[in-house]
Amino acid sequence: QVVFALNQTLLQQESLRAGSFQIPYTTEDLIKHYNCGDLSSIIFNHDTSQVPNFINATLPAHERITAQEIDSYFRQELIYKRNDRMGRRVKDLLEEHPDKSFFFAFGAG
């Protein structure tokens, strides 16, 4: 899976450089939507936006299965487990210090 992910990442980067693949939004788009509070935008509707996307229709069936396994692993490890850890930490802080005020900031990704 690591070799597959590395190969797919390199192919994606080569396509970007060659101009045959483009990211559907720019950093400026992200900033604009964030500043406008437009978190329901198409840009923010992908909870794995920080995770590489290896799944595409051109992959052979066996590689598509590998891509789906990697995507599932990344979602679990980088998104869901992270959110669970952050939630527990926030809850613990609030319970341990009920007399204090806190400010928590979370990224849209």
JSON list of C-alpha atoms in Angstrom, two decimals, residues 2 7 15 39 49 69 72 75 77 86 96:
[
{"chain": "A", "resi": 2, "resn": "VAL", "atom": "CA", "xyz": [2.86, 2.38, 0.76]},
{"chain": "A", "resi": 7, "resn": "ASN", "atom": "CA", "xyz": [3.46, 5.89, -7.01]},
{"chain": "A", "resi": 15, "resn": "SER", "atom": "CA", "xyz": [0.32, 15.36, -14.07]},
{"chain": "A", "resi": 39, "resn": "LEU", "atom": "CA", "xyz": [-17.94, 26.38, 4.98]},
{"chain": "A", "resi": 49, "resn": "SER", "atom": "CA", "xyz": [-9.41, 17.43, 1.71]},
{"chain": "A", "resi": 69, "resn": "GLU", "atom": "CA", "xyz": [-8.36, 0.68, 1.55]},
{"chain": "A", "resi": 72, "resn": "SER", "atom": "CA", "xyz": [-10.45, 4.34, 4.47]},
{"chain": "A", "resi": 75, "resn": "ARG", "atom": "CA", "xyz": [-10.05, 8.81, 7.01]},
{"chain": "A", "resi": 77, "resn": "GLU", "atom": "CA", "xyz": [-6.45, 7.70, 11.29]},
{"chain": "A", "resi": 86, "resn": "MET", "atom": "CA", "xyz": [-9.55, 16.53, 20.26]},
{"chain": "A", "resi": 96, "resn": "GLU", "atom": "CA", "xyz": [-11.16, 19.49, 35.15]}
]
